Amino acid sequence: MKLARHEKIIELIKEYDIDTQEELAARLNEAGFKVTQATVSRDIRALKMTKVAGKDGKSRYAILQDTQPGLGDQYTRVLNDAVVSIDVGQNLVVIKTVTGMAMGVATALDALKWPEILGCIAGDDTIMCACKSTELAEGVMEKLGSILNRR
């Protein structure tokens, strides 16, 4: 049942610009899968889905493909489309994003597997990345700035 539901989710996000868990749950229920928002939330994590900017500028769910460590075009696009500002406070890098895009940017950062980042917590438009030290946090801010051509 879970595999079939995951296949349906992939089909739905390719066919529709789905931007909320509630909308995804409604479409799954219409397709005969009895799901709750909690089930959809677990499926989103299991499928490594994130929000990306659509052609019209609105965010929508997409599946980030596993890639080798490094910066792929997909990650660069997510970072460039969504990051508004970057700042450092001691060992924390605080990244402001376009509303609704923090999770997508945090997923992209996690996928980069930078050893200096211990982990990221994302809200709706803000990400806090904990780094191993203040110096490493400054380095992360500089690396992100260079990716975004901001110094």
PDB file of C-alpha atoms in Angstrom:
ATOM      1  CA  MET A   1       0.000   0.000   0.000  1.00  0.00           C
ATOM      2  CA  LYS A   2       2.813   2.399   0.911  1.00  0.00           C
ATOM      3  CA  LEU A   3       4.691   1.748  -2.343  1.00  0.00           C
ATOM      4  CA  ALA A   4       1.531   2.322  -4.383  1.00  0.00           C
ATOM      5  CA  ARG A   5       0.846   5.524  -2.438  1.00  0.00           C
ATOM      6  CA  HIS A   6       4.400   6.747  -3.040  1.00  0.00           C
ATOM      7  CA  GLU A   7       4.045   6.042  -6.762  1.00  0.00           C
ATOM      8  CA  LYS A   8       0.775   8.000  -6.776  1.00  0.00           C
ATOM      9  CA  ILE A   9       2.414  10.924  -4.940  1.00  0.00           C
ATOM     10  CA  ILE A  10       5.173  11.061  -7.564  1.00  0.00           C
ATOM     11  CA  GLU A  11       2.561  10.980 -10.313  1.00  0.00           C
ATOM     12  CA  LEU A  12       0.509  13.741  -8.645  1.00  0.00           C
ATOM     13  CA  ILE A  13       3.406  16.138  -8.091  1.00  0.00           C
ATOM     14  CA  LYS A  14       4.478  15.700 -11.705  1.00  0.00           C
ATOM     15  CA  GLU A  15       0.950  16.378 -12.942  1.00  0.00           C
ATOM     16  CA  TYR A  16      -0.072  19.199 -10.569  1.00  0.00           C
ATOM     17  CA  ASP A  17       1.680  22.109  -8.856  1.00  0.00           C
ATOM     18  CA  ILE A  18       0.954  20.956  -5.310  1.00  0.00           C
ATOM     19  CA  ASP A  19       2.154  23.366  -2.655  1.00  0.00           C
ATOM     20  CA  THR A  20       0.646  22.102   0.625  1.00  0.00           C
ATOM     21  CA  GLN A  21       0.432  18.804   2.477  1.00  0.00           C
ATOM     22  CA  GLU A  22      -3.309  19.317   2.748  1.00  0.00           C
ATOM     23  CA  GLU A  23      -3.684  19.605  -1.034  1.00  0.00           C
ATOM     24  CA  LEU A  24      -1.591  16.456  -1.522  1.00  0.00           C
ATOM     25  CA  ALA A  25      -3.682  14.586   1.069  1.00  0.00           C
ATOM     26  CA  ALA A  26      -6.898  15.699  -0.653  1.00  0.00           C
ATOM     27  CA  ARG A  27      -5.670  14.502  -4.062  1.00  0.00           C
ATOM     28  CA  LEU A  28      -4.572  11.171  -2.579  1.00  0.00           C
ATOM     29  CA  ASN A  29      -7.962  10.742  -0.909  1.00  0.00           C
ATOM     30  CA  GLU A  30      -9.671  11.506  -4.240  1.00  0.00           C
ATOM     31  CA  ALA A  31      -7.503   8.792  -5.804  1.00  0.00           C
ATOM     32  CA  GLY A  32      -8.710   6.250  -3.221  1.00  0.00           C
ATOM     33  CA  PHE A  33      -5.853   6.418  -0.723  1.00  0.00           C
ATOM     34  CA  LYS A  34      -7.194   7.153   2.759  1.00  0.00           C
ATOM     35  CA  VAL A  35      -4.467   9.329   4.272  1.00  0.00           C
ATOM     36  CA  THR A  36      -4.072  11.957   6.954  1.00  0.00           C
ATOM     37  CA  GLN A  37      -1.798  14.980   6.918  1.00  0.00           C
ATOM     38  CA  ALA A  38       0.568  13.098   9.275  1.00  0.00           C
ATOM     39  CA  THR A  39       0.868  10.235   6.769  1.00  0.00           C
ATOM     40  CA  VAL A  40       1.560  12.708   3.966  1.00  0.00           C
ATOM     41  CA  SER A  41       4.218  14.403   6.106  1.00  0.00           C
ATOM     42  CA  ARG A  42       6.000  11.057   6.620  1.00  0.00           C
ATOM     43  CA  ASP A  43       5.727  10.272   2.903  1.00  0.00           C
ATOM     44  CA  ILE A  44       7.257  13.654   2.033  1.00  0.00           C
ATOM     45  CA  ARG A  45      10.268  12.886   4.223  1.00  0.00           C
ATOM     46  CA  ALA A  46      10.569   9.307   2.909  1.00  0.00           C
ATOM     47  CA  LEU A  47      10.486  10.497  -0.722  1.00  0.00           C
ATOM     48  CA  LYS A  48      12.936  13.336   0.037  1.00  0.00           C
ATOM     49  CA  MET A  49      10.476  15.877  -1.309  1.00  0.00           C
ATOM     50  CA  THR A  50      11.029  19.581  -0.923  1.00  0.00           C
ATOM     51  CA  LYS A  51       9.483  22.789  -2.151  1.00  0.00           C
ATOM     52  CA  VAL A  52      10.943  24.481  -5.202  1.00  0.00           C
ATOM     53  CA  ALA A  53       9.971  27.620  -7.065  1.00  0.00           C
ATOM     54  CA  GLY A  54       7.664  26.914  -9.981  1.00  0.00           C
ATOM     55  CA  LYS A  55       7.659  28.748 -13.314  1.00  0.00           C
ATOM     56  CA  ASP A  56       5.046  31.165 -11.978  1.00  0.00           C
ATOM     57  CA  GLY A  57       7.113  31.930  -8.860  1.00  0.00           C
ATOM     58  CA  LYS A  58       4.862  29.968  -6.503  1.00  0.00           C
ATOM     59  CA  SER A  59       6.377  27.131  -4.502  1.00  0.00           C
ATOM     60  CA  ARG A  60       5.477  23.515  -5.218  1.00  0.00           C
ATOM     61  CA  TYR A  61       6.608  20.088  -4.098  1.00  0.00           C
ATOM     62  CA  ALA A  62       9.312  18.262  -6.038  1.00  0.00           C
ATOM     63  CA  ILE A  63      11.600  15.321  -5.387  1.00  0.00           C
ATOM     64  CA  LEU A  64      15.271  16.156  -5.130  1.00  0.00           C
ATOM     65  CA  GLN A  65      17.268  13.424  -6.786  1.00  0.00           C
ATOM     66  CA  ASP A  66      20.196  11.927  -4.901  1.00  0.00           C
ATOM     67  CA  THR A  67      23.443  13.169  -6.334  1.00  0.00           C
ATOM     68  CA  GLN A  68      27.069  12.893  -5.463  1.00  0.00           C
ATOM     69  CA  PRO A  69      28.221  15.278  -2.754  1.00  0.00           C
ATOM     70  CA  GLY A  70      28.755  18.658  -4.331  1.00  0.00           C
ATOM     71  CA  LEU A  71      26.644  21.336  -5.855  1.00  0.00           C
ATOM     72  CA  GLY A  72      24.349  20.245  -8.667  1.00  0.00           C
ATOM     73  CA  ASP A  73      22.252  22.505 -10.868  1.00  0.00           C
ATOM     74  CA  GLN A  74      19.130  21.634  -8.891  1.00  0.00           C
ATOM     75  CA  TYR A  75      20.668  22.796  -5.612  1.00  0.00           C
ATOM     76  CA  THR A  76      22.130  25.927  -7.156  1.00  0.00           C
ATOM     77  CA  ARG A  77      18.716  26.803  -8.574  1.00  0.00           C
ATOM     78  CA  VAL A  78      16.976  26.258  -5.219  1.00  0.00           C
ATOM     79  CA  LEU A  79      19.559  28.405  -3.423  1.00  0.00           C
ATOM     80  CA  ASN A  80      19.517  31.201  -6.009  1.00  0.00           C
ATOM     81  CA  ASP A  81      15.718  31.280  -6.268  1.00  0.00           C
ATOM     82  CA  ALA A  82      15.006  31.196  -2.557  1.00  0.00           C
ATOM     83  CA  VAL A  83      17.770  32.775  -0.440  1.00  0.00           C
ATOM     84  CA  VAL A  84      17.129  36.377   0.564  1.00  0.00           C
ATOM     85  CA  SER A  85      19.895  36.949   3.122  1.00  0.00           C
ATOM     86  CA  ILE A  86      22.599  35.166   5.132  1.00  0.00           C
ATOM     87  CA  ASP A  87      23.964  36.199   8.519  1.00  0.00           C
ATOM     88  CA  VAL A  88      26.111  34.660  11.268  1.00  0.00           C
ATOM     89  CA  GLY A  89      25.706  34.733  15.031  1.00  0.00           C
ATOM     90  CA  GLN A  90      28.476  32.816  16.788  1.00  0.00           C
ATOM     91  CA  ASN A  91      28.286  29.239  15.456  1.00  0.00           C
ATOM     92  CA  LEU A  92      24.855  29.711  13.820  1.00  0.00           C
ATOM     93  CA  VAL A  93      24.282  30.639  10.196  1.00  0.00           C
ATOM     94  CA  VAL A  94      20.839  32.218   9.790  1.00  0.00           C
ATOM     95  CA  ILE A  95      19.441  32.111   6.271  1.00  0.00           C
ATOM     96  CA  LYS A  96      16.325  34.075   5.322  1.00  0.00           C
ATOM     97  CA  THR A  97      14.383  32.744   2.338  1.00  0.00           C
ATOM     98  CA  VAL A  98      11.346  33.539   0.260  1.00  0.00           C
ATOM     99  CA  THR A  99       8.234  32.531   2.208  1.00  0.00           C
ATOM    100  CA  GLY A 100       7.640  28.774   2.076  1.00  0.00           C
ATOM    101  CA  MET A 101      11.099  27.921   0.724  1.00  0.00           C
ATOM    102  CA  ALA A 102      13.147  27.367   3.895  1.00  0.00           C
ATOM    103  CA  MET A 103      12.596  23.605   3.860  1.00  0.00           C
ATOM    104  CA  GLY A 104      13.792  23.355   0.260  1.00  0.00           C
ATOM    105  CA  VAL A 105      16.942  25.346   0.970  1.00  0.00           C
ATOM    106  CA  ALA A 106      17.659  23.329   4.141  1.00  0.00           C
ATOM    107  CA  THR A 107      17.265  20.107   2.140  1.00  0.00           C
ATOM    108  CA  ALA A 108      19.700  21.420  -0.460  1.00  0.00           C
ATOM    109  CA  LEU A 109      22.193  22.361   2.270  1.00  0.00           C
ATOM    110  CA  ASP A 110      21.856  18.930   3.905  1.00  0.00           C
ATOM    111  CA  ALA A 111      22.432  17.257   0.531  1.00  0.00           C
ATOM    112  CA  LEU A 112      25.710  19.150   0.126  1.00  0.00           C
ATOM    113  CA  LYS A 113      27.041  17.233   3.140  1.00  0.00           C
ATOM    114  CA  TRP A 114      29.370  20.046   4.204  1.00  0.00           C
ATOM    115  CA  PRO A 115      31.246  18.665   7.243  1.00  0.00           C
ATOM    116  CA  GLU A 116      31.260  22.025   9.018  1.00  0.00           C
ATOM    117  CA  ILE A 117      27.435  22.009   9.260  1.00  0.00           C
ATOM    118  CA  LEU A 118      26.128  19.912  12.155  1.00  0.00           C
ATOM    119  CA  GLY A 119      22.501  20.300  11.059  1.00  0.00           C
ATOM    120  CA  CYS A 120      19.787  22.663   9.869  1.00  0.00           C
ATOM    121  CA  ILE A 121      16.384  23.559  11.274  1.00  0.00           C
ATOM    122  CA  ALA A 122      13.919  25.131   8.849  1.00  0.00           C
ATOM    123  CA  GLY A 123      10.776  27.104   9.486  1.00  0.00           C
ATOM    124  CA  ASP A 124       8.692  28.790   6.808  1.00  0.00           C
ATOM    125  CA  ASP A 125      11.181  31.463   5.760  1.00  0.00           C
ATOM    126  CA  THR A 126      14.161  31.032   8.093  1.00  0.00           C
ATOM    127  CA  ILE A 127      16.841  28.379   8.495  1.00  0.00           C
ATOM    128  CA  MET A 128      19.264  28.020  11.389  1.00  0.00           C
ATOM    129  CA  CYS A 129      22.372  25.996  10.542  1.00  0.00           C
ATOM    130  CA  ALA A 130      24.442  24.938  13.522  1.00  0.00           C
ATOM    131  CA  CYS A 131      28.150  24.805  12.722  1.00  0.00           C
ATOM    132  CA  LYS A 132      30.976  23.224  14.694  1.00  0.00           C
ATOM    133  CA  SER A 133      32.548  26.599  15.528  1.00  0.00           C
ATOM    134  CA  THR A 134      32.226  30.336  15.003  1.00  0.00           C
ATOM    135  CA  GLU A 135      35.064  30.270  12.467  1.00  0.00           C
ATOM    136  CA  LEU A 136      33.406  27.482  10.473  1.00  0.00           C
ATOM    137  CA  ALA A 137      30.097  29.376  10.508  1.00  0.00           C
ATOM    138  CA  GLU A 138      31.872  32.358   8.919  1.00  0.00           C
ATOM    139  CA  GLY A 139      33.282  29.981   6.292  1.00  0.00           C
ATOM    140  CA  VAL A 140      29.828  28.541   5.542  1.00  0.00           C
ATOM    141  CA  MET A 141      28.464  32.059   5.075  1.00  0.00           C
ATOM    142  CA  GLU A 142      31.324  32.854   2.666  1.00  0.00           C
ATOM    143  CA  LYS A 143      30.817  29.604   0.712  1.00  0.00           C
ATOM    144  CA  LEU A 144      27.083  30.279   0.388  1.00  0.00           C
ATOM    145  CA  GLY A 145      27.805  33.873  -0.597  1.00  0.00           C
ATOM    146  CA  SER A 146      30.137  32.721  -3.357  1.00  0.00           C
ATOM    147  CA  ILE A 147      27.533  30.266  -4.667  1.00  0.00           C
ATOM    148  CA  LEU A 148      25.030  33.112  -4.728  1.00  0.00           C
ATOM    149  CA  ASN A 149      27.622  35.597  -6.044  1.00  0.00           C
ATOM    150  CA  ARG A 150      27.183  37.644  -2.864  1.00  0.00           C
ATOM    151  CA  ARG A 151      30.148  38.639  -0.789  1.00  0.00           C
TER     152      ARG A 151
END
